[in-house]
mmCIF file of C-alpha atoms in Angstrom:
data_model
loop_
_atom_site.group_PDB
_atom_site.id
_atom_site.type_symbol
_atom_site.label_atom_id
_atom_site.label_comp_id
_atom_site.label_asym_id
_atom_site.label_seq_id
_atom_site.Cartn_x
_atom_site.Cartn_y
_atom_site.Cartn_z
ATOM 1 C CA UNK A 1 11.069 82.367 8.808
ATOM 2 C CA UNK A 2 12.868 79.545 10.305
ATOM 3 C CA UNK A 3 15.660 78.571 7.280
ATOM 4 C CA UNK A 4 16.675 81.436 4.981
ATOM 5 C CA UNK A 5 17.997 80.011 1.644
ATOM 6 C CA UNK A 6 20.337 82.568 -0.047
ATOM 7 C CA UNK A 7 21.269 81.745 -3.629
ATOM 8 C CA UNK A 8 24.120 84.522 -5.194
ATOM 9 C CA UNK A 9 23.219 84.952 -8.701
ATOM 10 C CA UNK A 10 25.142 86.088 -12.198
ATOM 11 C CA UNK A 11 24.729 85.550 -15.545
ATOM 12 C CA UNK A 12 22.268 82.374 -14.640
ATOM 13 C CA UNK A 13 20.484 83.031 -18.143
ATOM 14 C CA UNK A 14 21.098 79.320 -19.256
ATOM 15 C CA UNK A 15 20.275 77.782 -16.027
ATOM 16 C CA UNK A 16 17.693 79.553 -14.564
ATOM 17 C CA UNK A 17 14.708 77.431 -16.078
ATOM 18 C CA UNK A 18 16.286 74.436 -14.439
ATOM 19 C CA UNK A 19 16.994 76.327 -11.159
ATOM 20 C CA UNK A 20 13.431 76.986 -11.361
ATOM 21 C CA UNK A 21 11.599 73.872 -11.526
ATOM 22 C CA UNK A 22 14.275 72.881 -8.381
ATOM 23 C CA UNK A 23 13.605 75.834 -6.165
ATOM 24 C CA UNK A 24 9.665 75.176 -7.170
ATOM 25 C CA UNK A 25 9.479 71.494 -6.191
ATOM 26 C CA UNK A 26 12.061 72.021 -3.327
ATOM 27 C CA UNK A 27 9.902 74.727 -1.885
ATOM 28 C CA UNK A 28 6.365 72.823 -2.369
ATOM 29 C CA UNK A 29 7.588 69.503 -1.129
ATOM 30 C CA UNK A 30 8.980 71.065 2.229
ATOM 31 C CA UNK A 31 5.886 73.434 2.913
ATOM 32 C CA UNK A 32 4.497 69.937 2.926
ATOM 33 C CA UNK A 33 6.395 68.843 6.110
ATOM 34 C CA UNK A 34 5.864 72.450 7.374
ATOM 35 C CA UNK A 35 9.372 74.009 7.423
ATOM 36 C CA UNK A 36 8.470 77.898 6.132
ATOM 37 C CA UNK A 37 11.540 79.265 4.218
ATOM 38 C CA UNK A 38 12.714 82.355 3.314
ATOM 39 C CA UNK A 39 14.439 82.387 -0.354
ATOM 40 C CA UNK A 40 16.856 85.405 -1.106
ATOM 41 C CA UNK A 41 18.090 85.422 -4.867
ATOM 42 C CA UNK A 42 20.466 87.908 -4.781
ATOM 43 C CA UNK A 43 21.333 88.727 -8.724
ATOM 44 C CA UNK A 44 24.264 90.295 -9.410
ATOM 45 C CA UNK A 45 24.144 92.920 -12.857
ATOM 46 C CA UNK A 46 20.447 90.924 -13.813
ATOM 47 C CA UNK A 47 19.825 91.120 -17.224
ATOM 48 C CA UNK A 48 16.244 91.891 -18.155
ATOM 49 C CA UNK A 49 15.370 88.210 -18.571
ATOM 50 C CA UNK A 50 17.049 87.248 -15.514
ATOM 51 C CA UNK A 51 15.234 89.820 -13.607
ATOM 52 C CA UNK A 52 12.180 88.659 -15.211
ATOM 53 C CA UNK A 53 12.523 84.967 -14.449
ATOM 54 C CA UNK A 54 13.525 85.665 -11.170
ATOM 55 C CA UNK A 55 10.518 87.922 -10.442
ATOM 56 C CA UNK A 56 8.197 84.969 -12.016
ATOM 57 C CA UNK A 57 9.726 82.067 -9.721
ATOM 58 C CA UNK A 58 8.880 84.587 -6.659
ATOM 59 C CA UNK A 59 5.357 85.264 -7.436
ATOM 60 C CA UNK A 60 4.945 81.574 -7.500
ATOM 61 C CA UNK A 61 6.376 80.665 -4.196
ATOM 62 C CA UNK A 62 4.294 83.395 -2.787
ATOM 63 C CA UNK A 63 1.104 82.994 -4.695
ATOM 64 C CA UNK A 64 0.944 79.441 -3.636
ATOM 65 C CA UNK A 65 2.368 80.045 -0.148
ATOM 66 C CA UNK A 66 5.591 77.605 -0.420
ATOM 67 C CA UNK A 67 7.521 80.025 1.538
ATOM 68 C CA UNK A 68 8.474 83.622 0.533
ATOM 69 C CA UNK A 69 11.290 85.090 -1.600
ATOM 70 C CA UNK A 70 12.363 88.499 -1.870
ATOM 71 C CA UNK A 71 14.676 88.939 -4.668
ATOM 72 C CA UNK A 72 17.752 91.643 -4.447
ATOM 73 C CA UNK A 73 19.184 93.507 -7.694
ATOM 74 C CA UNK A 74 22.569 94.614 -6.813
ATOM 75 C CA UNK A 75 25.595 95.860 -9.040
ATOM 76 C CA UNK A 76 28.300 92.848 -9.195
ATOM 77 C CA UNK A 77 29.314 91.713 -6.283
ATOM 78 C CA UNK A 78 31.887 89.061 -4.723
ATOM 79 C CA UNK A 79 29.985 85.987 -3.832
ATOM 80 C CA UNK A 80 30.415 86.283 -0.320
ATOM 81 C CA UNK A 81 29.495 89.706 -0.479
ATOM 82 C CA UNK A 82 25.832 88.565 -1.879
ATOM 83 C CA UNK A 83 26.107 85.422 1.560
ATOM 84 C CA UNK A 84 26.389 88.790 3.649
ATOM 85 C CA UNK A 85 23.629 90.695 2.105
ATOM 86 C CA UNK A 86 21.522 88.031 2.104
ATOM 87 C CA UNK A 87 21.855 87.493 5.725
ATOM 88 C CA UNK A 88 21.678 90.983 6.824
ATOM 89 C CA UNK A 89 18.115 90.808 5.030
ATOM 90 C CA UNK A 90 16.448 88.497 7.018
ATOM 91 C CA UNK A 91 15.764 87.465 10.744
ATOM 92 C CA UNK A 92 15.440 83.952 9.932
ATOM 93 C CA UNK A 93 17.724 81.572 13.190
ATOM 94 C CA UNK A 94 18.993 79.192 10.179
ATOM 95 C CA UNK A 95 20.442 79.253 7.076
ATOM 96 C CA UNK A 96 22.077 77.685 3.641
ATOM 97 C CA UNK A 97 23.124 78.580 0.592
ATOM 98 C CA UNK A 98 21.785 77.361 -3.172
ATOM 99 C CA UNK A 99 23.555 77.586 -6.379
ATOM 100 C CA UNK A 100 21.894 77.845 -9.285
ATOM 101 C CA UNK A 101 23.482 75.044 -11.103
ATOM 102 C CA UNK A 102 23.082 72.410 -8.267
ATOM 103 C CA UNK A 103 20.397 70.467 -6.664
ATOM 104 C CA UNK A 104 19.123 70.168 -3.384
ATOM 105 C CA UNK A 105 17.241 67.274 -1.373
ATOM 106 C CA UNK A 106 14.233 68.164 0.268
ATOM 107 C CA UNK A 107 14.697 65.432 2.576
ATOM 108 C CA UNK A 108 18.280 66.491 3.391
ATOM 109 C CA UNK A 109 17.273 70.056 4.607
ATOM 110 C CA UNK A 110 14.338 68.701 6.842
ATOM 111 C CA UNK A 111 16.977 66.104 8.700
ATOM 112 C CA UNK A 112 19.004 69.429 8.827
ATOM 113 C CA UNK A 113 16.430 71.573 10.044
ATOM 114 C CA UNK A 114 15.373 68.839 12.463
ATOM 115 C CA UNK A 115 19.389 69.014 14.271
ATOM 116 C CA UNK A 116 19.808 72.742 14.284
ATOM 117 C CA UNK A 117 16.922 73.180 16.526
ATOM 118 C CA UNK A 118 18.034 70.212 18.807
ATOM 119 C CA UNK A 119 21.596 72.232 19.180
ATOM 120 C CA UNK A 120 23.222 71.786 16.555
ATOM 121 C CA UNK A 121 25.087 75.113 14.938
ATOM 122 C CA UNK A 122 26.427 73.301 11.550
ATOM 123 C CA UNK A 123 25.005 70.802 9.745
ATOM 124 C CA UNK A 124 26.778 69.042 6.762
ATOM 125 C CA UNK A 125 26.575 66.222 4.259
ATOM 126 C CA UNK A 126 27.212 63.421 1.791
ATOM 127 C CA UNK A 127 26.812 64.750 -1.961
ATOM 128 C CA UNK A 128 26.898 63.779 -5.333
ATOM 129 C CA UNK A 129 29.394 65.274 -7.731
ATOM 130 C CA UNK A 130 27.893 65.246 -11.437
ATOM 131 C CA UNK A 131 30.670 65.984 -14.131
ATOM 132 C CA UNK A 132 29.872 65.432 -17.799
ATOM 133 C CA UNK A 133 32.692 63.307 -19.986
ATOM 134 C CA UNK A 134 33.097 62.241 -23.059
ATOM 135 C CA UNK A 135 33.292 57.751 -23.067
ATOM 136 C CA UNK A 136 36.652 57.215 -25.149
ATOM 137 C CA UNK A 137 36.627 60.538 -25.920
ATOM 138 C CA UNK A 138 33.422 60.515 -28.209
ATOM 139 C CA UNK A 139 30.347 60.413 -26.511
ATOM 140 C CA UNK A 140 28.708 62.499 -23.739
ATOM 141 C CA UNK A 141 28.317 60.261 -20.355
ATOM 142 C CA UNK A 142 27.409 61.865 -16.808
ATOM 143 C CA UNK A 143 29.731 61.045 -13.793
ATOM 144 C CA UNK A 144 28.262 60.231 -10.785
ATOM 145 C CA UNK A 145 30.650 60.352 -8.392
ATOM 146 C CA UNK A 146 29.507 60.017 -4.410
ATOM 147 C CA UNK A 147 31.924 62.177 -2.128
ATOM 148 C CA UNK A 148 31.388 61.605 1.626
ATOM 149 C CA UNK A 149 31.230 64.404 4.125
ATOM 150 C CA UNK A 150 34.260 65.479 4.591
ATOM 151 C CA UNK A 151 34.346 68.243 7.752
ATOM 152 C CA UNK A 152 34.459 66.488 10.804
ATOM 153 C CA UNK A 153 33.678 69.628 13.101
ATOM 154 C CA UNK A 154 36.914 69.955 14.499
ATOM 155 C CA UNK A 155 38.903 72.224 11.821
ATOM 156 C CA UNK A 156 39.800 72.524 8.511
ATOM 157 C CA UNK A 157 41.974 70.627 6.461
ATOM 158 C CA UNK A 158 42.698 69.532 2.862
ATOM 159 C CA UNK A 159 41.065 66.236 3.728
ATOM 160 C CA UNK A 160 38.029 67.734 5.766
ATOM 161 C CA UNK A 161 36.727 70.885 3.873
ATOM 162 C CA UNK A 162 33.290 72.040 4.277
ATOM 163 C CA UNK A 163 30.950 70.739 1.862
ATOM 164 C CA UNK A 164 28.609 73.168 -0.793
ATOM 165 C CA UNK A 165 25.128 72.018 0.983
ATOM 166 C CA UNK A 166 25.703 72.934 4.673
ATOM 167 C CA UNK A 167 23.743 74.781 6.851
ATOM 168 C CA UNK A 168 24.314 76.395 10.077
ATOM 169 C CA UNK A 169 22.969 78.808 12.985
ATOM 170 C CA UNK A 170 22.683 82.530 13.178
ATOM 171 C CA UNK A 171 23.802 82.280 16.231
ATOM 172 C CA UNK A 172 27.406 80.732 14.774
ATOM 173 C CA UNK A 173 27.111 83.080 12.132
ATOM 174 C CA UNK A 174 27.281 85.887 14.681
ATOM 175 C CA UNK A 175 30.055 84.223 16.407
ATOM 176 C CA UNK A 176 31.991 83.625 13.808
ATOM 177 C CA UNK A 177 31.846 86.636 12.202
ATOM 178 C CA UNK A 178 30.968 87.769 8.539
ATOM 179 C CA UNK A 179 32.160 85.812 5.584
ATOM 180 C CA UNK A 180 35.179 87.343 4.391
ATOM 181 C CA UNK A 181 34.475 89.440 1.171
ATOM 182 C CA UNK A 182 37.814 89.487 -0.302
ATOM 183 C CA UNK A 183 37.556 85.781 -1.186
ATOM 184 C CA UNK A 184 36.457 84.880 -4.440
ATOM 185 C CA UNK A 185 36.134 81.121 -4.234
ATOM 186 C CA UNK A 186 37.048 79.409 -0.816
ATOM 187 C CA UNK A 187 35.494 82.062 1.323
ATOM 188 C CA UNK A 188 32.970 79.430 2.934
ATOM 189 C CA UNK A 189 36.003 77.457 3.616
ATOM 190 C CA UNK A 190 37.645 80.195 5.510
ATOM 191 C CA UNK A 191 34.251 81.368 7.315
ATOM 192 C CA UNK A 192 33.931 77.648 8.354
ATOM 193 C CA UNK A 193 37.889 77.614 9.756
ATOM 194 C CA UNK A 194 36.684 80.525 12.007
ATOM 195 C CA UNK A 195 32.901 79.024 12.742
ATOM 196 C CA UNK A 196 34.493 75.062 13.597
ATOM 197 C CA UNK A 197 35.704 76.317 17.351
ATOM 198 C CA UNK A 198 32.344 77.321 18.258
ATOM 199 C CA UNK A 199 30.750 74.744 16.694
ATOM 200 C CA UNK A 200 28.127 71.661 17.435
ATOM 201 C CA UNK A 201 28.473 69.665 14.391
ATOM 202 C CA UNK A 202 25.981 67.282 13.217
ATOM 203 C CA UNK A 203 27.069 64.934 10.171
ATOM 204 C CA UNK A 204 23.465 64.455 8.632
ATOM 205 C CA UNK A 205 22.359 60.601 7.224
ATOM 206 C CA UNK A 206 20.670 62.012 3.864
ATOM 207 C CA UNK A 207 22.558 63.530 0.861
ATOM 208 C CA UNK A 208 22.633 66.806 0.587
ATOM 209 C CA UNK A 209 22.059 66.702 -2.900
ATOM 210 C CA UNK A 210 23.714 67.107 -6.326
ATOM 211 C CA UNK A 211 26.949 69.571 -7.272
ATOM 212 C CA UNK A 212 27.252 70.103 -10.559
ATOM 213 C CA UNK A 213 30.553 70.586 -12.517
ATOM 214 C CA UNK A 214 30.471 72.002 -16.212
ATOM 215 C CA UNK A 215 33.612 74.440 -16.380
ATOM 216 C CA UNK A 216 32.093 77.563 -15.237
ATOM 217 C CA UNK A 217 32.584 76.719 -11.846
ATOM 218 C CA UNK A 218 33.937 78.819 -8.823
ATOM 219 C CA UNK A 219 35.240 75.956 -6.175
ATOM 220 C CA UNK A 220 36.735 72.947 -6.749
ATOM 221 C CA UNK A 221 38.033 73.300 -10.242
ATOM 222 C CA UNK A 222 41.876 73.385 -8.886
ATOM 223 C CA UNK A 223 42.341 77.109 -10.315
ATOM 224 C CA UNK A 224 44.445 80.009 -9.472
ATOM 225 C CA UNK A 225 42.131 81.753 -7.603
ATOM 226 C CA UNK A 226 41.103 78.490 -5.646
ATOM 227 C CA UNK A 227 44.852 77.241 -5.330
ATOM 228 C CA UNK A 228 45.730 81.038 -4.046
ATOM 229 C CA UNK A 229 42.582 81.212 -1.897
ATOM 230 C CA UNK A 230 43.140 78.099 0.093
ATOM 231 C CA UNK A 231 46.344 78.945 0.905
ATOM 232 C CA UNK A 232 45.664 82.007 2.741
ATOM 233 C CA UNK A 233 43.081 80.048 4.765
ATOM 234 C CA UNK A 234 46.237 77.826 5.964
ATOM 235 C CA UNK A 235 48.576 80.247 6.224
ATOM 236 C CA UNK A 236 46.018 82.552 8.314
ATOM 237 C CA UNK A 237 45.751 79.186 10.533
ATOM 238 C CA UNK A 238 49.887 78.699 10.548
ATOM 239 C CA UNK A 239 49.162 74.940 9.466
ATOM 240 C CA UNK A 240 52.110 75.431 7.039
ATOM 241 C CA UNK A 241 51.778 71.669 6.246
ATOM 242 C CA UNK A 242 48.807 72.532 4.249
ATOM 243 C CA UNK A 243 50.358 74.824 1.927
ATOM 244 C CA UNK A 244 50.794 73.689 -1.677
ATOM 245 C CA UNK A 245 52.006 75.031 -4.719
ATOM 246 C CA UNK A 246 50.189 78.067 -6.210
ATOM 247 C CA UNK A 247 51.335 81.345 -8.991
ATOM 248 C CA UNK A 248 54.267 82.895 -6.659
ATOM 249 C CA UNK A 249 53.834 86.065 -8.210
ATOM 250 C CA UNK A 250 49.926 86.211 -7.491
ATOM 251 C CA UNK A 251 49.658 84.370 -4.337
ATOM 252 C CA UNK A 252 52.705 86.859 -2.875
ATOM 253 C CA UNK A 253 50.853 89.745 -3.848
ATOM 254 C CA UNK A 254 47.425 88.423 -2.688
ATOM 255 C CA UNK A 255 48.824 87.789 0.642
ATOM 256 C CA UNK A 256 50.253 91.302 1.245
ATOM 257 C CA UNK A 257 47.507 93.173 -0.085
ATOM 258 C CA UNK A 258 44.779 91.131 1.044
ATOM 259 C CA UNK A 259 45.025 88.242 2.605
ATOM 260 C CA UNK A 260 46.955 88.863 6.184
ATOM 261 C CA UNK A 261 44.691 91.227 7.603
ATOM 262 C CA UNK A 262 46.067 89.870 11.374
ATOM 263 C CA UNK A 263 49.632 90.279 10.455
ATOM 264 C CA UNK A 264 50.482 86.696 10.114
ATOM 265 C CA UNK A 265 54.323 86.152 10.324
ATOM 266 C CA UNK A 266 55.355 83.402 7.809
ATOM 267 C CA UNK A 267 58.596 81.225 8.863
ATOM 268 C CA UNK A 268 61.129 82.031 6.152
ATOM 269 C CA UNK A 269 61.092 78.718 5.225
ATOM 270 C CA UNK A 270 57.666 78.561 3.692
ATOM 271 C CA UNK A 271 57.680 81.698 2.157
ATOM 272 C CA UNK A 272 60.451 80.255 0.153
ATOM 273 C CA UNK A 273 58.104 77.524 -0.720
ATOM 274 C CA UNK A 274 55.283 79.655 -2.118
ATOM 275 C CA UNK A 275 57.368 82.380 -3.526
ATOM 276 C CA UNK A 276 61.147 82.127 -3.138
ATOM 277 C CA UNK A 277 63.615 81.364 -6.315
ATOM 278 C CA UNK A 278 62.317 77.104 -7.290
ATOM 279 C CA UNK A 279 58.728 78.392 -6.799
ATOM 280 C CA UNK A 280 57.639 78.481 -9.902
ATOM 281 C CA UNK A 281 59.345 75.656 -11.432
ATOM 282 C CA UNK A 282 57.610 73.391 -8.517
ATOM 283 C CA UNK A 283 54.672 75.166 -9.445
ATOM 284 C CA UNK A 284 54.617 74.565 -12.929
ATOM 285 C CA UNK A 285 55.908 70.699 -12.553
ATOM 286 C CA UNK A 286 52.539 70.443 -9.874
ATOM 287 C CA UNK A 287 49.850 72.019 -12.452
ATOM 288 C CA UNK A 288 51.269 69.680 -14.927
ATOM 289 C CA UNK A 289 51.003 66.879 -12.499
ATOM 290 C CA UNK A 290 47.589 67.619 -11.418
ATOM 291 C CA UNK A 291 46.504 67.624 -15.524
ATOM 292 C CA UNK A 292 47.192 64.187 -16.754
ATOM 293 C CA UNK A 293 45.070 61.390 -16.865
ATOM 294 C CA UNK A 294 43.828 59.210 -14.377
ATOM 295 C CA UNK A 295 45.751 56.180 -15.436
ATOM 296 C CA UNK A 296 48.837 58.229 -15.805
ATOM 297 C CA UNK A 297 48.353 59.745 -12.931
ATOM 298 C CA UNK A 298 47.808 56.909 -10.972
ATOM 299 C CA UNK A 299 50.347 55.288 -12.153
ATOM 300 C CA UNK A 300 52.897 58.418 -11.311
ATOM 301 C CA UNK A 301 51.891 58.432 -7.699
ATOM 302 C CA UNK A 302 52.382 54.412 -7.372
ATOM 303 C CA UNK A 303 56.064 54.660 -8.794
ATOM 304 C CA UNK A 304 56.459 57.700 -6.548
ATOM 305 C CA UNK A 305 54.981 55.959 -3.371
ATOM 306 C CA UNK A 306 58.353 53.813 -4.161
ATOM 307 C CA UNK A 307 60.832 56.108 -5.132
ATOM 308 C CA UNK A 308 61.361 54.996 -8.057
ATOM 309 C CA UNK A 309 60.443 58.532 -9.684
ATOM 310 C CA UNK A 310 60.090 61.923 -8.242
ATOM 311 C CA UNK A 311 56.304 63.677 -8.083
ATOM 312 C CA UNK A 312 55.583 67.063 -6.969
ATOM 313 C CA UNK A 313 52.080 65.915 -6.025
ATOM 314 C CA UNK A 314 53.281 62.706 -3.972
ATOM 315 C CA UNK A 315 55.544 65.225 -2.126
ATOM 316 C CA UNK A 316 52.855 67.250 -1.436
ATOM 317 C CA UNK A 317 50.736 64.355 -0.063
ATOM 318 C CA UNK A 318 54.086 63.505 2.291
ATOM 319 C CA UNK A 319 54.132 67.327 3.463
ATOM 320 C CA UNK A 320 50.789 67.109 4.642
ATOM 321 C CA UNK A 321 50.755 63.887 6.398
ATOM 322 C CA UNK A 322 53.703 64.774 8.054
ATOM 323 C CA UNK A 323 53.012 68.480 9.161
ATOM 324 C CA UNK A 324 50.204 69.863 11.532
#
């Protein structure tokens, strides 16, 4: 199968319908256009009606040929753990990943499809980041909010992560290595730091399709675990500009249990900035920052861009400007 499409599954009760009716119509429109795809749900701790949905959605795809999925039942697992199995389970040159809450383009993956086998080892994209919020704080209204592609192909950044709808080679993925298990949140982000060197990135024309945010998110909710996470990517990297505040307590211990498997050394001066004495107070002042409004916010960040007050965020934005 050309494209494998791995989706990492737990407690998906309350979306699976909707998950579904996507992977359904996904699948049948691009059999159309004759891309054959290989769908592995890989559900962590299934419940007997998640196992039973599951097992439903695959004897549709195969009973009207749209493909083929072969479901996995595994004990919990780390995300990336699932990415991992899920690759070591099939042969197919190509892959992505699908989460159950989000929504793919059909058109997107065929313009992907159609670069990876002109040379291409990662393809990403434009997406649409759906949040719901309540208009004057009464009454439900979707956010549709378009966020460009942001990886550029020649490393990561805070300004040029990779995005939740790429796809990429087998051939990368062997060269890059496995995702790293340990992560809980940003380990795409870290595979792709390792992955951009070796690289021929395509930036596809169509949307990749639609991200959904509704608080049980793992990425891009500005959490511990995220805030923690993407640290270790930069600090693995030594782009100590790209540090920012995070717990000092957790992300210390994180780091020496976990996170510096190459025996990074960190310049005294930025381990004082993630975990020496006025840690935690910048940390604090940042969460807080990062938690008001937009208008105040805004606001904040223009009377900091003057000096007129201090920000922990604005200072943030400086370090990174200013720093490799």
């Amino acid at each position: 199968m050309p494209i494998a499409v791995i989706s990492s599954l737990y407690r998906c009760e309350r979306h699976l319908p909707a998950f579904s009716a996507a992977v359904f119509g996904f699948a049948k429109r691009v059999s159309e256009v004759g891309i054959p795809l290989h769908f592995l749900p890989i559900v962590n701790d299934a419940t007997r009606r998640e196992r039973a949905g599951i097992d439903r959605l695959a004897g549709e795809i195969n009973a009207h040929y749209y493909g083929r999925m072969t479901p996995q039942y595994v004990p919990r697992e780390t995300l990336y753990a699932s990415w991992n199995r899920g690759l070591a389970a099939t042969q197919a040159p190509y892959f992505t990943f699908w989460n159950a809450d989000d929504f793919r383009s059909a058109a997107a993956l065929s313009e992907g499809y159609r670069a990876l086998q002109r040379g291409a080892t990662l393809v990403d994209f434009d997406y649409t980041r759906v949040t719901q919020a309540k208009r004057y704080g009464l009454f439900p209204h979707e956010q549709r909010i378009p966020v460009p592609c942001m990886f550029d192909g020649e490393g990561i950044t805070r300004r040029s992560g990779i995005g939740p709808f790429f796809m990429a080679s087998r051939a990368l993925y062997e060269r890059a290595g496995r995702f790293d298990e340990n992560f809980q949140v940003a380990g795409d982000t870290e595979w792709a730091s390792r992955a951009a060197p070796h690289a021929q990135f395509h930036r596809a024309s169509a949307e990749g399709g639609d991200f959904i945010v509704h608080g049980d998110n793992l990425s891009n909710t500005g959490g511990d675990f995220e805030d923690i996470e993407v640290n270790i990517i930069f600090l693995r990297l030594g782009a100590w500009g790209q540090l920012r505040p995070a717990n000092p307590v957790a992300m210390r211990d994180a780091w020496e249990t976990w996170g510096n498997p190459g025996q990074v050394a960190i310049p005294a001066k930025e381990a004082d900035f993630l975990w020496g004495p006025t840690a935690e107070s910048r940390w604090r002042r940042y969460q807080s920052e990062r938690r008001q409004g937009r208008a105040r916010r805004r606001l904040r960040l223009a009377l900091a861009s003057r000096g007129l007050v201090h920000s922990v965020e604005w200072a943030m934005a400086q370090r990174g400007r200013e720093s490799p």
